[in-house]
PDB file of C-alpha atoms in Angstrom:
ATOM      1  CA  UNK A 143      21.344 -41.852  18.997  1.00 79.00           C
ATOM      2  CA  UNK A 144      19.279 -44.883  18.551  1.00 85.00           C
ATOM      3  CA  UNK A 145      18.501 -44.160  15.069  1.00 84.00           C
ATOM      4  CA  UNK A 146      21.993 -44.372  13.865  1.00 83.00           C
ATOM      5  CA  UNK A 147      22.871 -48.054  14.881  1.00 87.00           C
ATOM      6  CA  UNK A 148      19.923 -49.225  13.616  1.00 88.00           C
ATOM      7  CA  UNK A 149      21.270 -47.360  10.229  1.00 85.00           C
ATOM      8  CA  UNK A 150      24.767 -49.384  11.272  1.00 85.00           C
ATOM      9  CA  UNK A 151      24.145 -52.582  11.442  1.00 90.00           C
ATOM     10  CA  UNK A 152      20.859 -52.063   8.535  1.00 89.00           C
ATOM     11  CA  UNK A 153      23.316 -50.416   5.987  1.00 87.00           C
ATOM     12  CA  UNK A 154      26.502 -50.582   7.099  1.00 86.00           C
ATOM     13  CA  UNK A 155      29.981 -47.799   7.810  1.00 86.00           C
ATOM     14  CA  UNK A 156      29.743 -45.795   5.123  1.00 85.00           C
ATOM     15  CA  UNK A 157      25.069 -44.633   5.386  1.00 81.00           C
ATOM     16  CA  UNK A 158      26.528 -43.938   8.916  1.00 80.00           C
ATOM     17  CA  UNK A 159      29.199 -41.240   7.806  1.00 84.00           C
ATOM     18  CA  UNK A 160      27.281 -39.881   5.298  1.00 83.00           C
ATOM     19  CA  UNK A 161      23.735 -37.273   6.005  1.00 77.00           C
ATOM     20  CA  UNK A 162      20.408 -39.164   5.040  1.00 72.00           C
ATOM     21  CA  UNK A 163      19.316 -38.055   1.693  1.00 75.00           C
ATOM     22  CA  UNK A 164      15.655 -35.240   2.579  1.00 77.00           C
ATOM     23  CA  UNK A 165      12.291 -37.272   2.228  1.00 80.00           C
ATOM     24  CA  UNK A 166      11.167 -33.130   1.185  1.00 81.00           C
ATOM     25  CA  UNK A 167      13.607 -31.445  -1.069  1.00 74.00           C
ATOM     26  CA  UNK A 168      13.982 -28.019   0.316  1.00 80.00           C
ATOM     27  CA  UNK A 169      12.097 -25.896  -1.894  1.00 81.00           C
ATOM     28  CA  UNK A 170      13.261 -23.777  -4.659  1.00 80.00           C
ATOM     29  CA  UNK A 171      14.619 -19.897  -3.020  1.00 81.00           C
ATOM     30  CA  UNK A 172      12.409 -16.940  -4.129  1.00 86.00           C
ATOM     31  CA  UNK A 173      15.240 -14.009  -4.969  1.00 88.00           C
ATOM     32  CA  UNK A 174      17.526 -16.449  -7.553  1.00 88.00           C
ATOM     33  CA  UNK A 175      19.981 -13.825  -8.913  1.00 88.00           C
ATOM     34  CA  UNK A 176      18.304 -11.652 -10.935  1.00 93.00           C
ATOM     35  CA  UNK A 177      15.555 -10.488  -8.830  1.00 93.00           C
ATOM     36  CA  UNK A 178      17.637 -10.545  -5.900  1.00 93.00           C
ATOM     37  CA  UNK A 179      20.056  -7.484  -7.902  1.00 93.00           C
ATOM     38  CA  UNK A 180      16.323  -5.310  -8.799  1.00 95.00           C
ATOM     39  CA  UNK A 181      15.817  -5.675  -4.890  1.00 94.00           C
ATOM     40  CA  UNK A 182      18.916  -4.605  -4.105  1.00 93.00           C
ATOM     41  CA  UNK A 183      18.785  -1.573  -6.517  1.00 94.00           C
ATOM     42  CA  UNK A 184      15.128  -1.439  -4.761  1.00 94.00           C
ATOM     43  CA  UNK A 185      16.863  -0.993  -2.087  1.00 93.00           C
ATOM     44  CA  UNK A 186      19.021   1.224  -2.517  1.00 92.00           C
ATOM     45  CA  UNK A 187      16.659   3.865  -4.458  1.00 92.00           C
ATOM     46  CA  UNK A 188      15.169   7.021  -3.248  1.00 93.00           C
ATOM     47  CA  UNK A 189      12.386   6.090  -0.839  1.00 92.00           C
ATOM     48  CA  UNK A 190       8.597   6.285  -1.796  1.00 91.00           C
ATOM     49  CA  UNK A 191       7.464   9.887  -1.212  1.00 92.00           C
ATOM     50  CA  UNK A 192       6.261  10.201   2.207  1.00 93.00           C
ATOM     51  CA  UNK A 193       9.123   8.380   3.861  1.00 93.00           C
ATOM     52  CA  UNK A 194      12.754   8.823   5.249  1.00 93.00           C
ATOM     53  CA  UNK A 195      13.965   5.462   4.047  1.00 93.00           C
ATOM     54  CA  UNK A 196      12.644   1.994   3.044  1.00 94.00           C
ATOM     55  CA  UNK A 197      11.142  -0.495   5.300  1.00 94.00           C
ATOM     56  CA  UNK A 198      11.055  -3.976   4.743  1.00 95.00           C
ATOM     57  CA  UNK A 199       7.564  -4.301   4.512  1.00 96.00           C
ATOM     58  CA  UNK A 200       7.446  -1.298   2.209  1.00 96.00           C
ATOM     59  CA  UNK A 201      10.193  -3.607   0.084  1.00 96.00           C
ATOM     60  CA  UNK A 202       7.977  -6.115   0.253  1.00 96.00           C
ATOM     61  CA  UNK A 203       4.606  -4.337  -1.122  1.00 96.00           C
ATOM     62  CA  UNK A 204       6.771  -2.367  -3.906  1.00 95.00           C
ATOM     63  CA  UNK A 205       8.103  -5.846  -5.035  1.00 95.00           C
ATOM     64  CA  UNK A 206       5.317  -7.295  -5.725  1.00 96.00           C
ATOM     65  CA  UNK A 207       4.292  -4.298  -7.162  1.00 96.00           C
ATOM     66  CA  UNK A 208       6.677  -3.807  -9.454  1.00 95.00           C
ATOM     67  CA  UNK A 209       6.515  -7.740 -10.612  1.00 95.00           C
ATOM     68  CA  UNK A 210       9.640  -9.027  -8.994  1.00 94.00           C
ATOM     69  CA  UNK A 211       7.995 -12.014  -7.072  1.00 94.00           C
ATOM     70  CA  UNK A 212       4.287 -12.970  -6.878  1.00 93.00           C
ATOM     71  CA  UNK A 213       4.480 -12.435  -3.491  1.00 93.00           C
ATOM     72  CA  UNK A 214       6.171 -12.163  -0.891  1.00 94.00           C
ATOM     73  CA  UNK A 215       7.224 -11.270   2.825  1.00 94.00           C
ATOM     74  CA  UNK A 216       9.267  -9.233   4.282  1.00 94.00           C
ATOM     75  CA  UNK A 217      10.896 -11.339   6.174  1.00 94.00           C
ATOM     76  CA  UNK A 218      11.951 -12.926   3.371  1.00 93.00           C
ATOM     77  CA  UNK A 219      13.265  -9.662   2.364  1.00 94.00           C
ATOM     78  CA  UNK A 220      15.405  -8.652   4.764  1.00 93.00           C
ATOM     79  CA  UNK A 221      17.219 -12.247   4.998  1.00 91.00           C
ATOM     80  CA  UNK A 222      17.943 -11.743   1.410  1.00 90.00           C
ATOM     81  CA  UNK A 223      18.884  -8.329   1.773  1.00 90.00           C
ATOM     82  CA  UNK A 224      20.612  -9.235   5.280  1.00 88.00           C
ATOM     83  CA  UNK A 225      22.687 -12.630   2.836  1.00 77.00           C
ATOM     84  CA  UNK A 226      23.395  -9.849   0.620  1.00 70.00           C
ATOM     85  CA  UNK A 227      24.750  -7.205   2.942  1.00 67.00           C
ATOM     86  CA  UNK A 228      23.257  -4.271   0.848  1.00 56.00           C
ATOM     87  CA  UNK A 229      20.796  -3.569   3.623  1.00 48.00           C
ATOM     88  CA  UNK A 230      20.174   0.672   4.032  1.00 54.00           C
ATOM     89  CA  UNK A 231      17.405   0.037   6.600  1.00 52.00           C
TER      90      UNK A 231
END
């Protein structure tokens, strides 16, 4: 609250009503539209031999093997599939 008062005094009302610009912009998403589509197609496909269904770790490893992305974690894969509501896992 104190920061808001200080900004009001120093920069005016408009500065208080709008968001403060980020000092460090967010990073770009790892899975853009094309890569997301490839991941979804992979998740909807047949699971590897010896597995009944895809796991998030298997999907992450296979995405790296197929060079869809350089590296990824199973948590990033989970968020991507959750966002698109395509998770069959």
